[in-house]
Tab-separated table of C-alpha atoms and ligand atoms in Angstrom:
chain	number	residue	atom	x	y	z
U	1	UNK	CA	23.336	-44.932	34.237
U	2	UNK	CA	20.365	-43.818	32.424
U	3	UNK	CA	18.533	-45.750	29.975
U	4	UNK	CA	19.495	-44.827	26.606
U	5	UNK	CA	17.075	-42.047	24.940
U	6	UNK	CA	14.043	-43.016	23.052
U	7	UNK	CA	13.019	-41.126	19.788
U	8	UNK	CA	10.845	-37.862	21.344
U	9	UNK	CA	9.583	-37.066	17.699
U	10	UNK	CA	9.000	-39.513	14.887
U	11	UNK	CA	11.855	-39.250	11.695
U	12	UNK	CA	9.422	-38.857	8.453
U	13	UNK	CA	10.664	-39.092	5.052
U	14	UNK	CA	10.643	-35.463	3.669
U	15	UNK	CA	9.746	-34.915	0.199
U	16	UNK	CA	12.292	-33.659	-1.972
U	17	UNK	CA	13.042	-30.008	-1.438
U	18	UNK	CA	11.394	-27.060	-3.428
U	19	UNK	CA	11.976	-23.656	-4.092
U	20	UNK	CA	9.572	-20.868	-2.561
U	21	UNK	CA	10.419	-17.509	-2.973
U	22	UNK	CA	10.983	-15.674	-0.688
U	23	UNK	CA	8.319	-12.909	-2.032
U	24	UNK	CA	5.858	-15.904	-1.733
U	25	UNK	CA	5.615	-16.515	1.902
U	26	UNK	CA	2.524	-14.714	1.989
U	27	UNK	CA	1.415	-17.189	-0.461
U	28	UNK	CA	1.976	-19.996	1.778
U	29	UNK	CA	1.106	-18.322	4.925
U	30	UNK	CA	-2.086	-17.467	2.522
U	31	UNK	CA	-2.916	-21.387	2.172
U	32	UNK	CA	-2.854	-22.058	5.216
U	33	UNK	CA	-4.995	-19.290	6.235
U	34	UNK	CA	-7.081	-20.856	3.618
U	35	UNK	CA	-7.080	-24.416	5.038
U	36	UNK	CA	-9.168	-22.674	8.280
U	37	UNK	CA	-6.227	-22.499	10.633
U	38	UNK	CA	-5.250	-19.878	13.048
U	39	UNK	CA	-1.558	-18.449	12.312
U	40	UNK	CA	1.037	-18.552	15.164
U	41	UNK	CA	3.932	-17.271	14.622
U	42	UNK	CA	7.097	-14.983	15.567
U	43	UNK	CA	5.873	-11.355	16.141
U	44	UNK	CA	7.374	-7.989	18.076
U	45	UNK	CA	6.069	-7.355	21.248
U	46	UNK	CA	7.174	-5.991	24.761
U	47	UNK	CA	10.904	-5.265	22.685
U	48	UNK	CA	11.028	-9.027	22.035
U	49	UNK	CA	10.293	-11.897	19.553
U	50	UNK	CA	7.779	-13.854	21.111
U	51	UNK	CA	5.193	-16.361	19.276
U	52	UNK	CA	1.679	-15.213	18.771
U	53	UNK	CA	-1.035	-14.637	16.654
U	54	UNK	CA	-0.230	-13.264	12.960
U	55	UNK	CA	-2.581	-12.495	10.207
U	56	UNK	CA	0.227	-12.963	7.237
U	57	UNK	CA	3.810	-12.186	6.630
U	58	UNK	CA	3.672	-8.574	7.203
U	59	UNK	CA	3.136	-9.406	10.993
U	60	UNK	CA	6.751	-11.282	10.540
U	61	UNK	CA	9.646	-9.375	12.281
U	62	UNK	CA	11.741	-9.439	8.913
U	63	UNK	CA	14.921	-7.885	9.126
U	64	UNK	CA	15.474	-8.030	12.821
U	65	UNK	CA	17.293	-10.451	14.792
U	66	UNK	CA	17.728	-10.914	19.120
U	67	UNK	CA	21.422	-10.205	20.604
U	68	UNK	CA	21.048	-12.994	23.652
U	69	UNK	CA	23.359	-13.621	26.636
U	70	UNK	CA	23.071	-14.568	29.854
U	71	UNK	CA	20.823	-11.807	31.487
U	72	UNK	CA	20.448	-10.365	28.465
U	73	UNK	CA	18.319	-9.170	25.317
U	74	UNK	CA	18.589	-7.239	22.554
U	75	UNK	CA	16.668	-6.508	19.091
U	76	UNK	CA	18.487	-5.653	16.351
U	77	UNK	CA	18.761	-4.952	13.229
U	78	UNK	CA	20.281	-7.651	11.181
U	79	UNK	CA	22.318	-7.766	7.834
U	80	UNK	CA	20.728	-9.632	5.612
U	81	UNK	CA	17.226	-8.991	6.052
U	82	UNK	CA	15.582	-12.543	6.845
U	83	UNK	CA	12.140	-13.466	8.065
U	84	UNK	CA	13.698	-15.747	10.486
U	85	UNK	CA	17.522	-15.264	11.457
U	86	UNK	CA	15.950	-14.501	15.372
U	87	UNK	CA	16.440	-17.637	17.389
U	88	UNK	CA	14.753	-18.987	20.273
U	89	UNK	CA	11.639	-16.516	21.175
U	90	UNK	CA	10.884	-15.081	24.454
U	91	UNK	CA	7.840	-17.573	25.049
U	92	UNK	CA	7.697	-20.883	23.704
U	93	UNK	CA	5.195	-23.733	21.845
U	94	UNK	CA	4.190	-24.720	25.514
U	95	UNK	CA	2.296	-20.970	26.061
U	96	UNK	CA	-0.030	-22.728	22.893
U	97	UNK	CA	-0.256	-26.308	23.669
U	98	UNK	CA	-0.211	-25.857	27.681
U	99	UNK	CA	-1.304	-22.888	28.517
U	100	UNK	CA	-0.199	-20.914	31.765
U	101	UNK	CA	-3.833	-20.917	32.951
U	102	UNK	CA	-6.483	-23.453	32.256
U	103	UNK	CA	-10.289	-23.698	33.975
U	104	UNK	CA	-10.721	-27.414	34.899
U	105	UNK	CA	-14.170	-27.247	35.708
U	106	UNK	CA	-16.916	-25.713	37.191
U	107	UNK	CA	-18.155	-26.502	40.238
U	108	UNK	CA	-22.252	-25.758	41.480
U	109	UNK	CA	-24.087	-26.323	44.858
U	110	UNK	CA	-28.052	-26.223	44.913
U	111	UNK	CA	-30.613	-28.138	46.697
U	112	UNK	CA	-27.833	-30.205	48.469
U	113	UNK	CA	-26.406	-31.178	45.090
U	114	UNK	CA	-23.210	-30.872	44.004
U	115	UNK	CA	-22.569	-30.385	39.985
U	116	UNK	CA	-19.041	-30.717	38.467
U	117	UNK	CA	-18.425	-29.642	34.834
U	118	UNK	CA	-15.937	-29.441	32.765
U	119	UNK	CA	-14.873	-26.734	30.469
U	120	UNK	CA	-15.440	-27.358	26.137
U	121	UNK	CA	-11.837	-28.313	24.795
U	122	UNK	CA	-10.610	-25.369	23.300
U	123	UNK	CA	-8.626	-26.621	20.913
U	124	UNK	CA	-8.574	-24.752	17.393
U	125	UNK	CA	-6.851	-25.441	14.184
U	126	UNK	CA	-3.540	-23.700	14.100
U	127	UNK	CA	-0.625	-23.659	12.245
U	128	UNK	CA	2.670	-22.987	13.757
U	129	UNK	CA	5.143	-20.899	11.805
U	130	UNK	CA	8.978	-20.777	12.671
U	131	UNK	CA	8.737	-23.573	14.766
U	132	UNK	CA	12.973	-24.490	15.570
U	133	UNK	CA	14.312	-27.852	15.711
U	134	UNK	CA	14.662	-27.089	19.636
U	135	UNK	CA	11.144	-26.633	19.925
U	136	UNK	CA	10.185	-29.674	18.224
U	137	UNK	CA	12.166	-31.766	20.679
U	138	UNK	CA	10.450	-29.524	23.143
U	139	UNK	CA	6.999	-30.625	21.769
U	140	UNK	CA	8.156	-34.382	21.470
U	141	UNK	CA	9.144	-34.159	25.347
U	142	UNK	CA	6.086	-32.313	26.772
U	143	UNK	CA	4.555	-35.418	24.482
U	144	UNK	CA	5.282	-38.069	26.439
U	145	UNK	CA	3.937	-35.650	30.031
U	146	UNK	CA	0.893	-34.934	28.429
U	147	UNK	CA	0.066	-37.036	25.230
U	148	UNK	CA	0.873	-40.831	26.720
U	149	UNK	CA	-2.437	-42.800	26.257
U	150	UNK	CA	-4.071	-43.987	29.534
U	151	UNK	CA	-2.722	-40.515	31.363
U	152	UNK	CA	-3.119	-38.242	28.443
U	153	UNK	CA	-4.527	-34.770	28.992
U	154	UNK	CA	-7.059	-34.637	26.257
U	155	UNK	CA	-6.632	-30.568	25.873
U	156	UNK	CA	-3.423	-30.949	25.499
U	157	UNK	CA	-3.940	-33.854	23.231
U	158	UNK	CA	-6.353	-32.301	20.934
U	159	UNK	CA	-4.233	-29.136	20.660
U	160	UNK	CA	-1.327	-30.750	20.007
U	161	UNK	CA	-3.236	-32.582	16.946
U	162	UNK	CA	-4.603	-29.849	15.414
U	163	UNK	CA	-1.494	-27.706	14.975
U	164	UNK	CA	-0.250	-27.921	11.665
U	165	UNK	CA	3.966	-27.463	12.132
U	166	UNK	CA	6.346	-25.420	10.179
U	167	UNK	CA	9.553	-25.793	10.915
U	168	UNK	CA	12.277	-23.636	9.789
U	169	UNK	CA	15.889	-24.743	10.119
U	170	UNK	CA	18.121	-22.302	11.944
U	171	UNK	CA	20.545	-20.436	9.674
U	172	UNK	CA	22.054	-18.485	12.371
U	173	UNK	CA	23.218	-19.330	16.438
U	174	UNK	CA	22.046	-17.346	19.370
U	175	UNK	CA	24.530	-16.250	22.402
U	176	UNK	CA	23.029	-18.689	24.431
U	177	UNK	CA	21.822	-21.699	21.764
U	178	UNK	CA	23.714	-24.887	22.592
U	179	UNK	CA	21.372	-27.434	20.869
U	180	UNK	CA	23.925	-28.964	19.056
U	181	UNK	CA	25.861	-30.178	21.444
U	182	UNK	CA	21.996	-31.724	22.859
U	183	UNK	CA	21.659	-33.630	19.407
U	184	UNK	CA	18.793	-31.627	18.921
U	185	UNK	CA	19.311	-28.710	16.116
U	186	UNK	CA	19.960	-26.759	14.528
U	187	UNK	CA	18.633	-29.080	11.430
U	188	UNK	CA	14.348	-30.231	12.168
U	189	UNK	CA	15.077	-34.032	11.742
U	190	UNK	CA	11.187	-35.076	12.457
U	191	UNK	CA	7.858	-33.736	13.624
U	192	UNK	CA	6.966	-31.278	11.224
U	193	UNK	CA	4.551	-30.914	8.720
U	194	UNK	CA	6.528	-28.604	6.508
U	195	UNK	CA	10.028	-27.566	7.265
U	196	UNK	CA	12.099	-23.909	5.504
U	197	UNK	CA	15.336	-23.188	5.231
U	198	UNK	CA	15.893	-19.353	4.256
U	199	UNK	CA	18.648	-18.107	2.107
U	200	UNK	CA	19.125	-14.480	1.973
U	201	UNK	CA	19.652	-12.246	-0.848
U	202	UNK	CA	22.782	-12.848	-2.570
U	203	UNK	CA	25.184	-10.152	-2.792
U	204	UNK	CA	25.513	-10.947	-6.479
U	205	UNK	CA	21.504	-9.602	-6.653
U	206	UNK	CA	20.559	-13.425	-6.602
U	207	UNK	CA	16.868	-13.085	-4.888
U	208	UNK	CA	16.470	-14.330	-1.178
U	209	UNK	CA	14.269	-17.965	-1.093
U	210	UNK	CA	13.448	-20.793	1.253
U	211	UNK	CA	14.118	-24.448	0.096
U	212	UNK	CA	10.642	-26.470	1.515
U	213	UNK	CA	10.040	-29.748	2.281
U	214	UNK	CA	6.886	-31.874	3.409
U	215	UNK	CA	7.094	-34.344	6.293
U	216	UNK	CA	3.617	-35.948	6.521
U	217	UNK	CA	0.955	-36.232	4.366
U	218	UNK	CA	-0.735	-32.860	5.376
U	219	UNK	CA	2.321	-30.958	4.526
U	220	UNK	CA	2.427	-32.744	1.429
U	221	UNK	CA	-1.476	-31.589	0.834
U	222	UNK	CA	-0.091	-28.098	1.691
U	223	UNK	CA	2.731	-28.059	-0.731
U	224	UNK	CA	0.078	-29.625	-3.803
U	225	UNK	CA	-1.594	-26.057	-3.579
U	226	UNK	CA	1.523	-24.074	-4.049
U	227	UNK	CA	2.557	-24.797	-7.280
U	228	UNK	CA	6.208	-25.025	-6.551
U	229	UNK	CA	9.309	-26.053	-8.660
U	230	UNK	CA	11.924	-28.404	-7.422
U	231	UNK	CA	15.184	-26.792	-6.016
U	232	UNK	CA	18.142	-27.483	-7.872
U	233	UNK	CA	20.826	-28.902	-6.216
U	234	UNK	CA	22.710	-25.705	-5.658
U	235	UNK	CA	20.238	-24.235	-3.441
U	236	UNK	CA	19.728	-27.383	-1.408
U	237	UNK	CA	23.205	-27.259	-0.823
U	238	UNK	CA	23.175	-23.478	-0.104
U	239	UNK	CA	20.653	-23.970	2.438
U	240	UNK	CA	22.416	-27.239	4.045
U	241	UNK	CA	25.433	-25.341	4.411
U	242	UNK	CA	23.523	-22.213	6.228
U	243	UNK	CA	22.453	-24.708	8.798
U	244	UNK	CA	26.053	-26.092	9.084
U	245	UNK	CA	27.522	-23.193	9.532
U	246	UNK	CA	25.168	-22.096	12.103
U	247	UNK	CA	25.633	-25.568	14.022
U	248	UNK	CA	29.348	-24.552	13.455
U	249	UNK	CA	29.379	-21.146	15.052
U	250	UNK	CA	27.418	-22.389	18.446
U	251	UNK	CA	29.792	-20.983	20.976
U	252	UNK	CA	28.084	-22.830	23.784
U	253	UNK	CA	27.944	-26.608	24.844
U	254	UNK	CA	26.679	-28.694	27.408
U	255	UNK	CA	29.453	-31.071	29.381
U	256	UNK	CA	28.792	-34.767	27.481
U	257	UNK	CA	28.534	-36.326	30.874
U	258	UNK	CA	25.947	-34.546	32.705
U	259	UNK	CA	23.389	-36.848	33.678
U	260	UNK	CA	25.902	-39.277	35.823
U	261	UNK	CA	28.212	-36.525	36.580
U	262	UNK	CA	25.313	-34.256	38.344
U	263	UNK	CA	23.724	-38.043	39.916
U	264	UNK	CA	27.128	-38.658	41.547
U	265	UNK	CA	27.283	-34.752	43.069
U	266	UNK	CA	24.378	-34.419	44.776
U	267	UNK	CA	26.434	-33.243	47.651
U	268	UNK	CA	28.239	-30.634	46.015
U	269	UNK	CA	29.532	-27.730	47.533
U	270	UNK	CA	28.602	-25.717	44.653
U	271	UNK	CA	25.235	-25.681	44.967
U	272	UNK	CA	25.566	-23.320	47.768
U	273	UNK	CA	27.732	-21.328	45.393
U	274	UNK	CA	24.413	-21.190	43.175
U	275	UNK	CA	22.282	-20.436	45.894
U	276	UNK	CA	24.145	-17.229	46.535
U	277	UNK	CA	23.287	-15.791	43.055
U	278	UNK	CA	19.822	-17.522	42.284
U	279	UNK	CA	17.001	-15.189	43.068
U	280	UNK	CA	14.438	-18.016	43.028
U	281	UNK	CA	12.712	-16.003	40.561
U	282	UNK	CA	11.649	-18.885	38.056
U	283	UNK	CA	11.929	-17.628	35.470
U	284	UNK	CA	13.913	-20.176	33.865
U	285	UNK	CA	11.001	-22.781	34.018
U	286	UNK	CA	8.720	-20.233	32.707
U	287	UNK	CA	10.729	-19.688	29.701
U	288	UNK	CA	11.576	-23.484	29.633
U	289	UNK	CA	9.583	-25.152	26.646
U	290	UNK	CA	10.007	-28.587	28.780
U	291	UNK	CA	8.939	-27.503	32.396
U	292	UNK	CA	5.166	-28.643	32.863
U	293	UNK	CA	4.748	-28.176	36.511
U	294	UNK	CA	1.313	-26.824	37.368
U	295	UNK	CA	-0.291	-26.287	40.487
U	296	UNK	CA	-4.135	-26.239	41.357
U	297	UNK	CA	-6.399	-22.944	42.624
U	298	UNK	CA	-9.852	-22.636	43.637
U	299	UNK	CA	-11.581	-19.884	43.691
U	300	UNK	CA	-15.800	-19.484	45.036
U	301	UNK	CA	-18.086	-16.488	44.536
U	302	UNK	CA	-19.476	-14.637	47.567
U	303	UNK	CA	-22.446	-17.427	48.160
U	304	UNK	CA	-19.990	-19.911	48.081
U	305	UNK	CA	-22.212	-21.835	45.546
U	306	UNK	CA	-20.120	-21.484	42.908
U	307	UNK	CA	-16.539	-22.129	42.244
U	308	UNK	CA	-13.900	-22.725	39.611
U	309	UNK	CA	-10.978	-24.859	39.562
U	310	UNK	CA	-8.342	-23.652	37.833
U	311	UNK	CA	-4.699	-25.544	36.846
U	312	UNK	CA	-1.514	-22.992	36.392
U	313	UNK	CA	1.865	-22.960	35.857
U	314	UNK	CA	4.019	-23.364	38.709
U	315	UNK	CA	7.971	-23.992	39.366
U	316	UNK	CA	10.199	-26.039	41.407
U	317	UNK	CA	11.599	-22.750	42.476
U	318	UNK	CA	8.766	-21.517	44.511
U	319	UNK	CA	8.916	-22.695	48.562
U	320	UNK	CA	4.672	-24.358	47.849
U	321	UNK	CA	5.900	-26.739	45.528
U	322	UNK	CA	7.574	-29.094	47.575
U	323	UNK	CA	4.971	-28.195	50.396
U	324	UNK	CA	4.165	-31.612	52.048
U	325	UNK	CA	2.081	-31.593	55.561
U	326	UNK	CA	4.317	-29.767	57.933
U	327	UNK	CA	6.307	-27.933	55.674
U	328	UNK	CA	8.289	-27.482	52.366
U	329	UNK	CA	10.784	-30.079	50.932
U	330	UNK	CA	13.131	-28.356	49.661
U	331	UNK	CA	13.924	-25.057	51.852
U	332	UNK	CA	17.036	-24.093	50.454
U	333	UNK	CA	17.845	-22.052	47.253
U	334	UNK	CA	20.914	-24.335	46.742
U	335	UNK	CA	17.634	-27.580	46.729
U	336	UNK	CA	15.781	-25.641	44.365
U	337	UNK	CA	18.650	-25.097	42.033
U	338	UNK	CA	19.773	-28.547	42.757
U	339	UNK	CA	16.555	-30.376	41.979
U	340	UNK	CA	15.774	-28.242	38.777
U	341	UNK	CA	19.222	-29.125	36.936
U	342	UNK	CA	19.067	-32.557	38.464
U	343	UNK	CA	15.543	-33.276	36.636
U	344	UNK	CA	16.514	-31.523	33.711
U	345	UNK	CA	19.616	-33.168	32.984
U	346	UNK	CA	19.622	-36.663	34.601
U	347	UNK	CA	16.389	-37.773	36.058
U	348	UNK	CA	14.214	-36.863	33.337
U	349	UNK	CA	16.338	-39.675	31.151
U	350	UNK	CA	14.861	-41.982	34.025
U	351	UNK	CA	11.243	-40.737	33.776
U	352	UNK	CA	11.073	-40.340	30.064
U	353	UNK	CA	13.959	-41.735	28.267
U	354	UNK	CA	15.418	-38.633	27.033
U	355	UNK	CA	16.837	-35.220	28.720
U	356	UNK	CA	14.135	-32.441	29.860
U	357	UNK	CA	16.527	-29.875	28.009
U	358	UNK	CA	17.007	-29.023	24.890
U	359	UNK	CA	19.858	-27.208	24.277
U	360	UNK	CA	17.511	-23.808	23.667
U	361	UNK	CA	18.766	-21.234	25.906
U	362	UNK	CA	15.719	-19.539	27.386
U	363	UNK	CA	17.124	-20.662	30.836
U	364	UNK	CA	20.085	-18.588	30.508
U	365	UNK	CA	18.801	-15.415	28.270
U	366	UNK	CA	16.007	-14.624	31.026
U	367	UNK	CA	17.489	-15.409	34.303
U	368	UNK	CA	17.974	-11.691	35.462
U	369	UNK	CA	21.145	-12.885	36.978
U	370	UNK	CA	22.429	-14.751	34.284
U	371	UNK	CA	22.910	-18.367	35.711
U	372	UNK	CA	23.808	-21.058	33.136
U	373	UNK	CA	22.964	-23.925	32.936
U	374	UNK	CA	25.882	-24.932	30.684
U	375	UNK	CA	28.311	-23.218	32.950
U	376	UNK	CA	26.905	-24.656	36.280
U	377	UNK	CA	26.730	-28.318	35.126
U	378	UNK	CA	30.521	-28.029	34.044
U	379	UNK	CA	31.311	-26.351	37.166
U	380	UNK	CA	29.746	-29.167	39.687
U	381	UNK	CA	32.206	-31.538	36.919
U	382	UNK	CA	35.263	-29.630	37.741
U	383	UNK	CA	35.066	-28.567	41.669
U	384	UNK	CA	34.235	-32.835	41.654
U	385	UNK	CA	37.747	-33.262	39.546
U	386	UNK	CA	39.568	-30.788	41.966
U	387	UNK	CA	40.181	-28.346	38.859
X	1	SF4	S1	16.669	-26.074	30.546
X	1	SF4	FE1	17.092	-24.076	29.577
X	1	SF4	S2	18.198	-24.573	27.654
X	1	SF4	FE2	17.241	-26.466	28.408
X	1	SF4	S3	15.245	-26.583	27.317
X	1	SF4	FE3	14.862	-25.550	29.299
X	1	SF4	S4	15.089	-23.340	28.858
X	1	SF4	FE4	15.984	-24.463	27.108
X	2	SF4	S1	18.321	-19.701	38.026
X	2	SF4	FE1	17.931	-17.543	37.431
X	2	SF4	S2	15.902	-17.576	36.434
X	2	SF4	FE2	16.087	-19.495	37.582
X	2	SF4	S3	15.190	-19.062	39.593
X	2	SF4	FE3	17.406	-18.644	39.812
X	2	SF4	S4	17.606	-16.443	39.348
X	2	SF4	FE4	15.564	-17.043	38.613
């Protein structure tokens, strides 16, 4: 059995909510700006939401939400003309706070002497907007890879640090989105500096706001410089029940046994039955907000004098990353599969006291053959049962 999971993300004590209209998100996106950070946020690009730099609201993709299912995605227009009624984004937090290529250190030879040097921390003050309760469980989990005192990586560290998070609680499910049955959403229970939940437009002409809360002090700074009134107690509940019914209308789950079910299958016959559809692509640990592999390149100039060490992403579904002397671990495609779910869903509990997924669908939206997890996990559980 695993151990049971330890808190990923601390539990603040929000402030009591307040009402921002919607017509004054540039405001706050405004302060912010103000406070010297650089905005990250949802934007269009490549015909999908991704995260990335914005200059205000304008940049927002209001309006528009993503039609995901397994191998697929889709932008469109949506009915009640929201900032933020998209769902999981093409990229995730990890692009920002780990990103896919990072320079170690420079390396110079002359007179006989070797001289190693590492790169400045880049590591700017950011604010994050539209940051999902998935993602913050994300952050939480790459937290204890990367942010664990004696084996910390200080960029990662520093980055992490000075990001400034706002959250905003999801008032609508994606096709793929199981994070409720992960514990993990759709409601931003800790981590954030500010946290939104958007209400749309009425269809009595009541006018579309956010309900806003602080959850550390420099969200609560934030908030002094907006001037805001309390909600009342009939938008708090409209917004509550958004996110309910959103956690309600999540037409995808994860088994409730996974981690000892998939530890006690390891011989499975279905991952074979995998194998035959996986294209060992990987993009499902690219997309993944948790997968942290990496992999280190050197590259020299023409001398040889001069070289650069470089740390990038990698995957457990490429043949080099098992590569031990004499050959790869883990040959197979039905392996690969095998040890990706595996360390996602049970060993991860053993490594860091909590699963390595959360419930976010990225796996399952970009694998061009549509595996799921979801589906895969309950179909080790039932060819195990005989059913
Ligand atoms: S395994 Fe898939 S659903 Fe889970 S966190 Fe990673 S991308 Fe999201
Ligand atoms: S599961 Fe899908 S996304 Fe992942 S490696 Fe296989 S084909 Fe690619």
């Amino acid at each position: 059995m695993p151990p049971p999971d330890t808190p990923v993300v601390p539990s603040p004590t929000p402030t009591p909510a307040l009402r921002l209209d919607a017509g004054r998100l540039p405001h706050l996106l405004a302060v912010l700006t103000a406070d010297g950070r650089e905005l990250i946020g949802p934007v269009v690009s490549g015909g999908a939401i991704v995260y990335g730099p914005i200059t205000g609201a304008d940049d927002l993709p209001k309006g528009l939400v993503d039609d995901q299912a397994p191998g697929r995605y889709r932008l469109v227009a949506g009915e009640s003309g929201t900032y933020f009624d998209h769902v999981a984004t093409a990229n995730s937090w990890k692009t920002f706070l780990f990103p896919p290529e990072q320079k170690i250190c420079d390396i110079a030879h002359a007179d006989g002497a070797l001289t190693v040097t590492a790169p400045p921390v880049d590591a700017p003050a950011r604010a994050f907007i539209g940051v999902r309760a998935c993602d913050l469980r994300a952050m939480g989990i790459l937290g204890k890879v990367f942010d664990n005192g004696d084996f910390a990586d200080p960029a990662y560290a520093a980055r992490r640090r000075n990001a400034l998070i706002v959250a905003v609680n999801c008032g609508r499910a994606g096709g793929t989105c199981f994070c409720t049955s992960m514990g993990t959403g759709p409601k931003a229970d800790g981590g954030y500096d500010l946290a939104l939940t958007e209400v749309p437009a009425g269809g009595d002409g009541a006018p579309a706001y956010f309900t806003l809360v602080a959850g550390s002090d420099a969200g609560r700074r934030i908030l002094d410089r907006l001037d805001l009134n309390r909600a009342t107690a009939a938008e708090v509940e409209t917004a509550a029940a958004r996110v309910a019914a959103c956690a309600d209308s999540m037409g995808r789950e994860m088994i409730a046994d996974a981690a000892e079910m998939l530890g006690d299958n390891l011989d499975s016959p279905h991952w074979q039955t995998v194998a035959e559809r996986c294209l060992n692509c990987a993009n499902c640990t690219m997309a993944c907000p948790t997968c942290f592999c990496s992999t280190v390149e050197d590259v020299t100039d023409l001398t040889g004098d001069n070289a650069e060490r470089w740390r990038k992403w990698d995957s457990c579904f490429t043949l080099d990353h098992s590569y031990m002397h004499g050959g790869s671990l883990r040959r197979s495609g039905a392996a690969r599969y095998r040890q990706w779910i595996t360390h996602k869903l049970a060993h991860w509990h053993d490594q860091f006291g909590t699963s390595g997924c959360t419930g976010c669908g990225r796996c399952i939206t970009w694998c061009p053959v549509g595996i799921d997890i979801t589906e895969e996990a309950r179909a080790v559980r039932d060819r195990a049962a005989g059913t």
